[in-house]
Coordinates of C-alpha atoms and ligand atoms in Angstrom, one line a residue:
X1 CA 25.1 -6.0 8.4
X2 CA 23.9 -2.4 8.6
X3 CA 21.3 -1.4 11.1
X4 CA 18.5 -0.3 11.1
X5 CA 19.5 -3.8 11.1
X6 CA 18.9 -5.1 7.7
X7 CA 19.2 -8.5 6.1
X8 CA 20.7 -8.6 2.5
X9 CA 18.1 -6.5 0.9
X10 CA 19.2 -6.5 -2.6
X11 CA 20.3 -9.1 -5.0
X12 CA 18.0 -12.0 -4.6
X13 CA 15.3 -12.2 -7.1
X14 CA 11.7 -12.4 -6.1
X15 CA 10.7 -16.0 -5.7
X16 CA 7.9 -15.9 -8.3
X17 CA 7.2 -19.6 -7.9
X18 CA 6.4 -19.1 -4.2
X19 CA 4.5 -16.0 -4.9
X20 CA 2.3 -17.8 -7.3
X21 CA 1.4 -20.2 -4.5
X22 CA -0.5 -17.7 -2.4
X23 CA -2.7 -20.7 -1.9
X24 CA -5.5 -18.7 -0.4
X25 CA -6.2 -17.1 -3.8
X26 CA -8.2 -19.7 -5.6
X27 CA -11.7 -19.9 -7.3
X28 CA -13.5 -20.9 -4.1
X29 CA -12.2 -17.7 -2.4
X30 CA -15.5 -16.1 -3.3
X31 CA -19.0 -15.5 -2.1
X32 CA -21.4 -18.4 -2.5
X33 CA -23.8 -16.3 -4.5
X34 CA -21.4 -16.1 -7.4
X35 CA -21.6 -19.9 -7.7
X36 CA -25.3 -20.1 -7.2
X37 CA -25.8 -17.4 -9.8
X38 CA -23.4 -19.3 -12.1
X39 CA -25.7 -22.3 -11.9
X40 CA -28.8 -20.2 -12.6
X41 CA -27.0 -18.5 -15.6
X42 CA -26.1 -21.9 -16.9
X43 CA -29.7 -23.2 -16.4
X44 CA -31.2 -20.3 -18.2
X45 CA -28.8 -20.5 -21.2
X46 CA -27.0 -17.2 -20.4
X47 CA -23.6 -18.8 -19.9
X48 CA -22.0 -17.3 -23.0
X49 CA -23.8 -14.0 -23.0
X50 CA -21.0 -11.5 -23.8
X51 CA -20.7 -9.2 -20.8
X52 CA -18.7 -6.2 -19.7
X53 CA -18.1 -5.5 -16.0
X54 CA -16.4 -2.4 -14.6
X55 CA -14.4 -2.5 -11.3
X56 CA -14.3 0.9 -9.7
X57 CA -14.6 2.8 -6.4
X58 CA -17.0 5.6 -5.6
X59 CA -15.0 7.7 -3.1
X60 CA -11.4 8.2 -2.4
X61 CA -10.2 7.0 1.0
X62 CA -8.9 8.9 4.0
X63 CA -10.8 12.1 3.1
X64 CA -8.4 12.4 0.2
X65 CA -8.8 13.1 -3.5
X66 CA -6.7 10.4 -5.0
X67 CA -6.3 6.6 -4.8
X68 CA -3.3 4.5 -5.8
X69 CA -4.4 1.5 -7.8
X70 CA -2.6 -1.7 -6.7
X71 CA -3.2 -5.5 -6.8
X72 CA -3.3 -5.9 -10.6
X73 CA -0.5 -8.5 -10.8
X74 CA -2.3 -10.7 -8.3
X75 CA -5.5 -10.4 -10.3
X76 CA -3.7 -11.6 -13.4
X77 CA -2.1 -14.5 -11.6
X78 CA -5.6 -15.5 -10.4
X79 CA -6.9 -15.5 -14.0
X80 CA -3.9 -17.5 -15.0
X81 CA -4.5 -20.2 -12.5
X82 CA -8.3 -20.1 -12.5
X83 CA -9.5 -23.7 -12.3
X84 CA -11.7 -25.7 -10.0
X85 CA -9.8 -28.7 -8.6
X86 CA -11.4 -32.1 -8.1
X87 CA -11.7 -31.4 -4.4
X88 CA -13.3 -28.0 -5.1
X89 CA -15.9 -29.7 -7.3
X90 CA -16.5 -32.4 -4.6
X91 CA -17.0 -29.7 -2.1
X92 CA -19.5 -27.8 -4.3
X93 CA -21.4 -31.0 -5.0
X94 CA -21.9 -31.4 -1.2
X95 CA -22.6 -27.8 -0.6
X96 CA -24.9 -26.6 -3.4
X97 CA -28.6 -27.6 -3.1
X98 CA -29.6 -31.1 -4.2
X99 CA -31.0 -31.0 -7.6
X100 CA -28.1 -29.0 -9.1
X101 CA -27.4 -31.0 -12.2
X102 CA -24.3 -33.1 -12.7
X103 CA -23.6 -31.5 -16.1
X104 CA -23.1 -28.2 -14.3
X105 CA -20.3 -29.6 -12.2
X106 CA -18.7 -31.1 -15.2
X107 CA -18.9 -27.7 -16.9
X108 CA -17.3 -26.0 -13.9
X109 CA -14.6 -28.6 -13.8
X110 CA -13.5 -27.6 -17.3
X111 CA -14.0 -23.8 -16.8
X112 CA -11.0 -21.5 -17.2
X113 CA -10.5 -17.8 -17.8
X114 CA -9.3 -18.2 -21.4
X115 CA -12.3 -16.4 -22.9
X116 CA -11.9 -13.4 -20.7
X117 CA -10.3 -10.2 -21.7
X118 CA -9.1 -7.9 -18.9
X119 CA -8.2 -4.2 -19.4
X120 CA -6.7 -2.2 -16.6
X121 CA -5.0 1.0 -15.7
X122 CA -1.3 0.4 -14.9
X123 CA -0.6 -0.7 -11.3
X124 CA 0.7 2.1 -9.3
X125 CA -1.2 4.8 -11.2
X126 CA -3.4 7.4 -9.4
X127 CA -7.0 6.6 -9.9
X128 CA -10.2 8.5 -9.3
X129 CA -13.8 7.7 -8.3
X130 CA -16.0 6.2 -11.0
X131 CA -13.2 5.6 -13.5
X132 CA -13.1 1.9 -13.9
X133 CA -9.6 0.7 -12.9
X134 CA -10.3 -2.7 -14.3
X135 CA -12.7 -3.7 -17.1
X136 CA -13.5 -7.4 -17.6
X137 CA -15.1 -8.7 -20.8
X138 CA -16.2 -12.2 -21.7
X139 CA -18.8 -14.9 -21.1
X140 CA -21.2 -13.8 -18.4
X141 CA -20.7 -16.9 -16.2
X142 CA -17.0 -16.7 -15.8
X143 CA -16.8 -12.9 -15.7
X144 CA -19.4 -13.0 -12.9
X145 CA -17.5 -15.7 -11.1
X146 CA -14.4 -13.5 -10.9
X147 CA -16.2 -10.6 -9.0
X148 CA -15.4 -11.2 -5.3
X149 CA -11.9 -12.5 -5.8
X150 CA -10.9 -9.5 -8.0
X151 CA -12.4 -7.2 -5.5
X152 CA -10.6 -8.7 -2.5
X153 CA -7.3 -8.5 -4.5
X154 CA -7.8 -4.9 -5.4
X155 CA -9.6 -3.3 -2.5
X156 CA -7.1 -3.7 0.3
X157 CA -4.0 -3.5 -2.0
X158 CA -5.2 -0.1 -3.3
X159 CA -6.2 1.1 0.2
X160 CA -2.9 0.1 1.6
X161 CA -0.8 1.6 -1.2
X162 CA -2.8 4.8 -0.9
X163 CA -2.3 5.0 2.9
X164 CA 1.4 4.4 2.5
X165 CA 1.7 7.1 -0.2
X166 CA -0.1 9.5 2.1
X167 CA 2.4 8.8 4.9
X168 CA 5.2 9.3 2.4
X169 CA 3.8 12.7 1.4
X170 CA 3.5 14.0 4.9
X171 CA 6.9 12.6 6.0
X172 CA 8.7 14.1 3.0
X173 CA 11.1 12.3 0.8
X174 CA 14.1 12.4 3.0
X175 CA 12.7 10.6 6.0
X176 CA 12.8 6.8 6.0
X177 CA 9.6 5.0 6.6
X178 CA 9.5 1.4 7.9
X179 CA 6.4 -0.8 8.2
X180 CA 6.2 -2.5 11.6
X181 CA 2.6 -3.7 11.5
X182 CA 2.6 -7.5 11.2
X183 CA 1.7 -8.1 14.8
X184 CA -1.3 -5.7 14.5
X185 CA -2.4 -6.6 11.0
X186 CA -5.6 -8.2 9.9
X187 CA -4.2 -11.7 10.2
X188 CA -1.3 -13.3 8.4
X189 CA -2.5 -12.6 4.8
X190 CA -3.4 -9.0 5.7
X191 CA 0.1 -8.6 7.3
X192 CA 1.8 -9.8 4.1
X193 CA -0.3 -7.6 1.9
X194 CA 0.3 -4.7 4.2
X195 CA 4.1 -5.1 3.9
X196 CA 4.0 -5.5 0.1
X197 CA 1.7 -2.6 -0.7
X198 CA 3.1 -0.2 1.9
X199 CA 6.4 -0.7 0.0
X200 CA 4.5 0.0 -3.3
X201 CA 3.1 3.2 -1.8
X202 CA 6.6 4.5 -0.8
X203 CA 7.8 2.9 2.4
X204 CA 11.4 1.9 2.5
X205 CA 11.2 -1.4 4.1
X206 CA 9.4 -3.7 6.5
X207 CA 10.1 -5.7 9.6
X208 CA 8.2 -8.6 8.1
X209 CA 10.8 -11.2 7.2
X210 CA 8.5 -13.4 5.0
X211 CA 7.4 -10.3 3.0
X212 CA 11.1 -9.6 2.5
X213 CA 11.7 -13.1 1.2
X214 CA 8.6 -13.3 -1.0
X215 CA 8.6 -9.8 -2.5
X216 CA 12.3 -8.9 -2.2
X217 CA 11.5 -5.9 0.0
X218 CA 14.3 -4.6 2.3
X219 CA 13.8 -6.0 5.8
X220 CA 14.9 -3.8 8.7
X221 CA 14.5 -3.5 12.4
X222 CA 15.8 -2.7 15.8
X223 CA 15.1 -4.6 19.0
X224 CA 12.3 -4.8 21.5
X225 CA 12.1 -3.6 25.1
X226 CA 12.4 -7.2 26.2
X227 CA 16.0 -7.2 25.2
X228 CA 16.8 -4.4 27.6
X229 CA 14.7 -5.7 30.4
X230 CA 16.2 -9.2 30.1
X231 CA 19.3 -7.8 31.8
X232 CA 19.2 -6.6 35.3
X233 CA 22.8 -5.7 35.9
X234 CA 26.3 -5.8 34.5
X235 CA 27.0 -8.9 36.5
X236 CA 24.9 -10.8 33.9
X237 CA 27.2 -10.0 31.0
X238 CA 28.7 -13.3 29.9
X239 CA 31.0 -11.6 27.5
X240 CA 32.4 -8.1 27.5
X241 CA 35.1 -8.6 24.9
X242 CA 35.2 -7.4 21.4
X243 CA 38.0 -7.4 18.8
X244 CA 39.1 -4.1 17.4
X245 CA 37.7 -3.8 13.8
X246 CA 41.0 -3.2 12.2
X247 CA 43.8 -4.2 14.6
X248 CA 42.0 -7.3 15.9
X249 CA 43.2 -6.6 19.4
X250 CA 40.6 -7.6 22.0
X251 CA 39.2 -4.9 24.2
X252 CA 36.7 -4.9 27.1
X253 CA 33.7 -3.0 25.7
X254 CA 32.1 -2.7 29.2
X255 CA 35.2 -1.1 30.6
X256 CA 35.3 1.4 27.8
X257 CA 31.6 2.1 28.2
X258 CA 31.8 2.7 31.9
X259 CA 34.7 5.1 31.5
X260 CA 32.9 7.0 28.8
X261 CA 29.8 7.2 30.8
X262 CA 31.5 9.0 33.6
X263 CA 33.0 11.6 31.3
X264 CA 29.7 11.9 29.4
X265 CA 27.7 12.5 32.6
X266 CA 29.9 15.4 33.3
X267 CA 29.8 16.8 29.7
X268 CA 26.1 16.4 29.3
X269 CA 25.4 17.5 32.9
X270 CA 23.3 14.4 33.8
X271 CA 23.5 12.1 36.7
X272 CA 24.8 8.6 36.2
X273 CA 22.5 7.4 38.9
X274 CA 19.5 7.8 36.6
X275 CA 20.8 5.3 34.0
X276 CA 20.2 1.7 34.6
X277 CA 23.0 -0.9 34.9
X278 CA 20.7 -3.5 33.3
X279 CA 20.2 -1.2 30.3
X280 CA 24.0 -0.7 30.0
X281 CA 24.6 -4.4 30.1
X282 CA 21.9 -5.0 27.4
X283 CA 23.4 -2.3 25.2
X284 CA 26.9 -3.6 25.6
X285 CA 25.8 -7.2 24.8
X286 CA 23.9 -6.0 21.8
X287 CA 26.8 -4.0 20.5
X288 CA 29.0 -7.1 20.9
X289 CA 26.5 -9.0 18.8
X290 CA 26.2 -6.3 16.1
X291 CA 29.2 -4.0 16.4
X292 CA 28.8 -2.6 12.9
X293 CA 25.1 -2.1 13.2
X294 CA 24.5 -1.0 16.8
X295 CA 21.0 0.5 17.1
X296 CA 19.5 0.8 20.5
X297 CA 16.0 1.3 21.9
X298 CA 16.3 4.1 24.4
X299 CA 13.7 5.1 26.9
X300 CA 13.8 8.6 28.3
X301 CA 16.8 7.8 30.3
X302 CA 18.7 5.6 27.8
X303 CA 20.6 8.3 25.9
X304 CA 23.6 8.4 28.3
X305 CA 24.1 4.6 28.1
X306 CA 23.7 4.7 24.4
X307 CA 26.4 7.4 23.9
X308 CA 28.7 5.5 26.3
X309 CA 28.4 2.3 24.4
X310 CA 28.7 4.1 21.0
X311 CA 31.9 5.8 22.2
X312 CA 33.2 2.4 23.5
X313 CA 32.5 0.9 20.1
X314 CA 34.3 3.9 18.5
X315 CA 37.4 3.0 20.6
X316 CA 37.3 -0.4 19.0
X317 CA 36.9 0.9 15.4
X318 CA 33.1 0.7 15.0
X319 CA 30.5 3.3 14.3
X320 CA 27.1 2.9 15.9
X321 CA 24.0 3.4 13.8
X322 CA 21.5 5.1 16.1
X323 CA 18.6 4.9 18.5
X324 CA 14.9 4.2 18.5
X325 CA 12.6 6.2 20.6
X326 CA 9.3 4.5 21.4
X327 CA 7.7 6.6 24.1
X328 CA 7.3 10.1 25.4
X329 CA 7.3 13.3 23.5
X330 CA 8.9 12.2 20.2
X331 CA 9.5 15.8 19.0
X332 CA 11.2 16.9 22.2
X333 CA 13.2 13.6 22.7
X334 CA 14.4 13.6 19.1
X335 CA 15.7 17.1 19.4
X336 CA 17.3 16.3 22.8
X337 CA 18.9 13.3 21.2
X338 CA 20.2 15.2 18.2
X339 CA 21.5 18.0 20.5
X340 CA 23.3 15.4 22.7
X341 CA 24.8 13.7 19.6
X342 CA 26.1 17.0 18.4
X343 CA 27.6 17.9 21.7
X344 CA 29.3 14.5 21.9
X345 CA 30.5 14.8 18.3
X346 CA 32.3 18.0 19.2
X347 CA 33.6 17.2 22.7
X348 CA 34.8 13.7 21.9
X349 CA 36.0 14.5 18.3
X350 CA 33.6 12.0 16.7
X351 CA 32.0 13.9 13.8
X352 CA 30.1 10.8 12.7
X353 CA 28.0 11.2 15.9
X354 CA 26.2 14.0 14.1
X355 CA 24.9 11.6 11.6
X356 CA 23.4 9.0 14.1
X357 CA 20.0 7.8 13.0
X358 CA 17.0 8.7 15.1
X359 CA 14.1 6.3 14.6
X360 CA 10.7 7.0 16.2
X361 CA 7.8 4.7 16.7
X362 CA 4.7 4.3 18.9
X363 CA 1.2 4.7 17.5
X364 CA 2.2 7.0 14.7
X365 CA -0.3 8.2 12.2
X366 CA -0.5 10.8 9.5
X367 CA -1.7 13.5 12.0
X368 CA 1.2 12.7 14.4
X369 CA 3.7 13.2 11.6
X370 CA 2.1 16.5 10.6
X371 CA 2.1 17.6 14.2
X372 CA 5.7 16.6 14.7
X373 CA 6.6 18.5 11.5
X374 CA 5.0 21.6 12.9
X375 CA 6.8 21.3 16.2
X376 CA 10.1 20.6 14.6
X377 CA 11.8 17.3 15.1
X378 CA 15.0 15.5 14.3
X379 CA 13.6 12.1 13.4
X380 CA 15.2 10.4 10.5
X381 CA 13.0 7.4 10.3
X382 CA 9.5 6.4 11.4
X383 CA 8.6 2.9 12.3
X384 CA 4.8 2.6 11.7
X385 CA 2.5 -0.3 12.5
X386 CA -1.0 -0.2 13.7
X387 CA -2.4 2.8 11.9
X388 CA -0.7 2.0 8.7
X389 CA -1.6 -1.6 8.3
X390 CA -5.1 -1.5 9.7
X391 CA -5.8 1.7 7.8
X392 CA -7.5 2.8 10.9
X393 CA -8.8 6.0 9.4
X394 CA -10.7 4.1 6.8
X395 CA -10.6 0.4 6.9
X396 CA -12.0 -0.4 3.4
X397 CA -12.0 1.0 0.0
X398 CA -15.4 0.4 -1.5
X399 CA -14.4 -1.0 -4.9
X400 CA -17.4 -2.5 -6.7
X401 CA -17.9 -4.6 -9.8
X402 CA -20.8 -3.8 -12.0
X403 CA -22.3 -5.2 -15.1
X404 CA -22.4 -2.4 -17.7
X405 CA -23.1 -4.2 -21.0
X406 CA -24.5 -7.5 -22.1
X407 CA -24.6 -8.8 -25.7
X408 CA -23.8 -5.3 -26.8
X409 CA -26.7 -3.9 -24.8
X410 CA -25.9 -1.3 -22.1
X411 CA -27.0 -1.9 -18.6
X412 CA -27.5 0.7 -15.9
X413 CA -28.1 0.2 -12.2
X414 CA -30.4 2.8 -10.9
X415 CA -30.4 4.0 -7.4
X416 CA -32.1 6.7 -5.3
X417 CA -28.6 7.7 -4.5
X418 CA -27.2 9.4 -7.7
X419 CA -23.7 8.5 -6.5
X420 CA -24.6 4.8 -6.9
X421 CA -26.0 5.0 -10.5
X422 CA -23.6 3.1 -12.7
X423 CA -22.1 4.4 -15.9
X424 CA -23.5 2.1 -18.6
X425 CA -21.8 0.7 -21.7
X426 CA -18.4 -0.3 -22.7
X427 CA -16.2 2.7 -22.1
X428 CA -12.7 4.0 -22.6
X429 CA -11.0 6.3 -20.1
X430 CA -8.6 9.1 -21.0
X431 CA -6.5 11.3 -18.9
X432 CA -6.1 14.8 -20.3
X433 CA -2.9 16.7 -19.4
X434 CA -2.1 20.4 -19.4
X435 CA 1.0 21.9 -21.1
X436 CA 2.9 21.8 -17.7
X437 CA 2.4 18.0 -17.4
X438 CA -0.4 18.1 -14.8
X439 CA -3.4 15.8 -15.1
X440 CA -6.4 18.0 -15.7
X441 CA -9.3 15.7 -15.9
X442 CA -10.2 12.0 -16.6
X443 CA -12.7 11.6 -19.4
X444 CA -15.0 8.6 -20.0
X445 CA -16.3 8.0 -23.5
X446 CA -18.1 5.2 -25.2
X447 CA -15.6 2.9 -26.9
X448 CA -17.1 3.7 -30.3
X449 CA -16.1 7.4 -29.9
X450 CA -12.8 8.7 -31.4
X451 CA -10.3 9.5 -28.7
X452 CA -9.8 13.2 -27.8
X453 CA -7.0 14.9 -29.7
X454 CA -4.1 17.0 -28.5
X455 CA -4.8 20.6 -29.1
X456 CA -8.5 20.1 -29.9
X457 CA -11.2 21.5 -27.7
X458 CA -13.2 18.7 -26.0
X459 CA -16.4 19.1 -24.1
X460 CA -16.1 17.4 -20.7
X461 CA -19.4 17.1 -18.7
X462 CA -20.1 16.2 -15.2
X463 CA -21.8 12.8 -15.4
X464 CA -24.9 13.8 -13.5
X465 CA -25.1 17.6 -13.1
X466 CA -26.2 19.1 -16.4
X467 CA -24.9 22.6 -15.8
X468 CA -21.4 21.5 -14.9
X469 CA -19.2 21.2 -18.0
X470 CA -16.0 22.6 -19.3
X471 CA -14.0 22.7 -22.5
X472 CA -10.5 21.2 -22.2
X473 CA -7.7 21.6 -24.7
X474 CA -5.3 18.8 -23.8
X475 CA -1.6 19.1 -24.4
X476 CA -1.3 15.3 -23.9
X477 CA -3.9 12.6 -24.0
X478 CA -3.4 9.2 -22.3
X479 CA -5.6 6.2 -22.9
X480 CA -5.7 4.7 -19.4
X481 CA -6.4 1.1 -20.4
X482 CA -4.1 -1.6 -21.6
X483 CA -5.1 -5.1 -22.4
X484 CA -3.5 -7.2 -19.6
X485 CA -5.2 -10.5 -20.2
X486 CA -6.5 -12.1 -23.4
X487 CA -6.8 -15.5 -25.0
X488 CA -5.6 -17.2 -21.8
X489 CA -2.4 -15.2 -21.4
X490 CA -1.0 -12.2 -19.6
X491 CA -0.4 -9.8 -22.5
X492 CA 1.9 -7.2 -21.0
X493 CA 5.4 -7.4 -19.5
X494 CA 4.5 -7.0 -15.8
X495 CA 6.5 -4.5 -13.9
X496 CA 8.5 -5.5 -10.8
X497 CA 7.4 -4.3 -7.4
X498 CA 10.2 -1.7 -7.6
X499 CA 8.9 -0.4 -10.9
X500 CA 5.4 -0.2 -9.6
X501 CA 6.8 1.8 -6.6
X502 CA 8.5 4.1 -9.1
X503 CA 5.2 4.4 -11.0
X504 CA 3.5 5.6 -7.9
X505 CA 6.0 8.4 -7.5
X506 CA 5.8 9.5 -11.1
X507 CA 2.0 9.3 -11.2
X508 CA 1.6 11.3 -8.0
X509 CA 3.8 14.0 -9.5
X510 CA 1.3 14.5 -12.3
X511 CA -1.3 15.5 -9.7
X512 CA -1.5 19.2 -8.7
X513 CA -0.6 19.8 -5.0
X514 CA -4.0 21.1 -4.2
X515 CA -5.5 17.6 -5.0
X516 CA -2.9 16.0 -2.6
X517 CA -3.0 18.3 0.4
X518 CA -4.2 16.7 3.6
X519 CA -6.8 19.3 4.6
X520 CA -9.7 20.0 2.2
X521 CA -8.0 18.9 -1.0
X522 CA -9.6 20.0 -4.3
X523 CA -11.5 17.2 -6.0
X524 CA -10.0 16.0 -9.2
X525 CA -12.5 16.2 -12.0
X526 CA -13.9 13.1 -13.7
X527 CA -16.1 13.8 -16.7
X528 CA -18.0 12.1 -19.5
X529 CA -18.1 13.0 -23.1
X530 CA -21.2 14.8 -24.4
X531 CA -22.1 11.6 -26.3
X532 CA -21.8 9.4 -23.1
X533 CA -23.7 12.0 -21.1
X534 CA -26.7 11.8 -23.4
X535 CA -26.4 8.0 -23.6
X536 CA -26.5 7.7 -19.8
X537 CA -29.4 10.1 -19.4
X538 CA -31.5 8.6 -22.2
X539 CA -31.0 5.1 -20.7
X540 CA -31.7 6.4 -17.2
X541 CA -35.1 7.8 -18.4
X542 CA -35.9 4.6 -20.3
X543 CA -35.2 2.5 -17.2
X544 CA -36.7 4.7 -14.5
X545 CA -40.3 3.8 -13.9
X546 CA -42.8 6.6 -14.2
X547 CA -44.7 7.1 -11.0
X548 CA -48.4 7.7 -10.8
X549 CA -50.2 10.1 -8.5
X550 CA -53.7 9.6 -7.5
Ligands
ATP601 N1 5.5 15.6 20.1 C1 4.4 14.9 19.8 N2 3.4 15.5 19.2 C2 2.3 14.8 18.9 N3 2.1 13.5 19.2 C3 3.1 12.9 19.9 C4 4.3 13.5 20.2 N4 5.1 12.7 20.8 C5 4.4 11.5 20.9 N5 3.2 11.6 20.3 C6 2.2 10.6 20.2 O1 1.5 10.6 21.4 C7 1.1 9.3 21.8 C8 1.7 9.0 23.1 O2 1.1 7.8 23.5 P1 1.3 7.1 24.9 O3 0.9 8.1 25.9 O4 0.6 5.8 24.9 O5 2.8 6.9 24.9 P2 3.8 6.9 26.1 O6 3.1 6.8 27.4 O7 4.7 8.0 25.9 O8 4.5 5.5 25.7 P3 4.3 4.0 26.1 O9 3.9 3.4 24.8 O10 5.6 3.6 26.6 O11 3.1 4.0 27.1 C9 1.6 8.4 20.7 O12 0.5 8.1 19.8 C10 2.7 9.2 20.0 O13 2.8 8.8 18.6
PRP602 O1 2.9 1.5 17.6 P1 2.8 0.9 16.2 O2 2.6 2.0 15.1 O3 1.8 -0.2 16.1 O4 4.2 0.3 15.8 C1 4.7 -0.9 16.2 C2 4.9 -1.0 17.7 O5 5.2 -2.3 18.0 C3 6.1 -2.3 19.0 O6 5.4 -2.2 20.2 P2 5.0 -3.4 21.1 O7 4.3 -4.5 20.3 O8 6.2 -3.8 21.8 O9 3.9 -2.8 22.0 P3 3.8 -1.4 22.8 O10 2.6 -0.8 22.2 O11 3.6 -1.8 24.2 O12 5.1 -0.6 22.6 C4 7.0 -1.1 18.8 O13 7.6 -0.7 19.9 C5 6.0 -0.1 18.3 O14 5.6 0.7 19.3
NIO603 O1 12.3 -3.7 14.6 C1 11.6 -2.9 15.3 O2 12.1 -2.0 15.9 C2 10.1 -3.3 15.4 C3 9.6 -4.2 14.7 C4 8.2 -4.5 14.8 C5 7.5 -3.8 15.7 N1 8.1 -2.8 16.4 C6 9.4 -2.5 16.3
MG604 MG1 4.3 0.9 21.2

């Protein structure tokens, strides 16, 4: 086993059967009003009205200018299994008001998502405000009933993947990132989703063992303070013996460590008095348990003991892995640790000491990493919990689900707040790219319009500000939607989590750096075609009541 202690992280295939049984995701995981509306639609003969709903967000999270779309696979699995069980129907009979007709419950009992068509952007793609990431078409009653569940599946997943991608961007690609948040997450399901989608967004692993098993994510970890404090002195060591890795000859690891500690204190010019005997005992015993993966939590004083035990292991043919620092000034302590390792490498002729891993944890967030980068640090790996999984900087992505067309007729939701006016009609979304491969603009059009063509000038208009418009000559045009669900089936080969993670990287590369920077990033442009612009504004005028002054 290698440490950052890791279980077998490859090989096993995702247990899709178990994943399918995220028992919490089921048709009753919704708001009551979806079901009461369903009854009213049914009563008023609107059940089969052909509807189109857009699922989109209005602002990017974390003061950023991009969002990573995640959660699609879960949405498709939900559609696949959509069915009210007998006990669901019994519960609804008890819960809905008296007078709800029996035939409605019979109708619900036979309802599935087979008549629904779902279009979506690929999972892992960067997405922008107002561009629907999912578009759902089909009979009004069922498409409405999907609203809350689809939102809960996409909102946190996308927020989490975006948060993780942001941590990855500030940490740089060479630093490892581990998700340590289960204990602080929003409950068990939040914890599992956090582990899954932080991996999607670019983390390298999680401490969450069930997430490792369910999603085939590498699981990694060190040990807690309790392990150190559980020993108060070397007298408590029940075993001190370890076999040499190659010769098999047994050595006394504690003796070796004590000897090295004396020499080290001299070389490093530190006093042995400051390092605790209990800590030494804990490290020796941990090293005996994991001689090939020795990774120790060091407090400010623990470096001496760590080096002593690592040298003792070296005597017996093993290489330690590294340390975790969980308190104090992480920049300073990581530099001190690296300096110490370099000194030991030279003086004790152990060149691999230069490569020891330094993990840092303790309340880390994006700003801490940026600040540590500025100060200069020698950290190889961040373990991040609370701020990552709770998305403390912005705890929700406001994805919404809005009706945009019914029976071929566009619908617009007006609001005093222009930002909240919906884009009516059934639309397609295109991403237009420059010659150097960067995404220039996302363009929404009515589905009836021909797609923009490479090399042809296309007028892109701000959806609400008349004077804002630009001609774009795309070098590449990408239709953002694929049909993912139709006629009761998933219609695309779904990517693995690994492939979605790769997609995140590739998709982020298409974004210019100024859209991705942390401070005051440039907004990415989302536009509508001239045709859609006029359509929206005509409809807006038709639907906006004319006031009267008297
Ligand atoms: N060099 C640094 N620059 C910026 N922030 C840092 C630096 N070193 C540590 N931090 C952050 O400062 C905070 C220190 O928190 P706090 O004072 O609670 O920790 P501590 O007292 O060192 O450790 P403990 O958790 O043992 O109490 C943490 O959020 C940590 O991530
Ligand atoms: O700080 P986070 O980003 O949430 O990372 C996870 C934290 O969980 C552990 O702490 P523990 O639960 O032992 O509590 P602590 O805060 O007292 O260290 C670990 O030592 C990290 O500090
Ligand atoms: O493995 C670790 O070091 C770990 C795991 C969870 C939380 N804090 C640390
Ligand atoms: Mg802590």
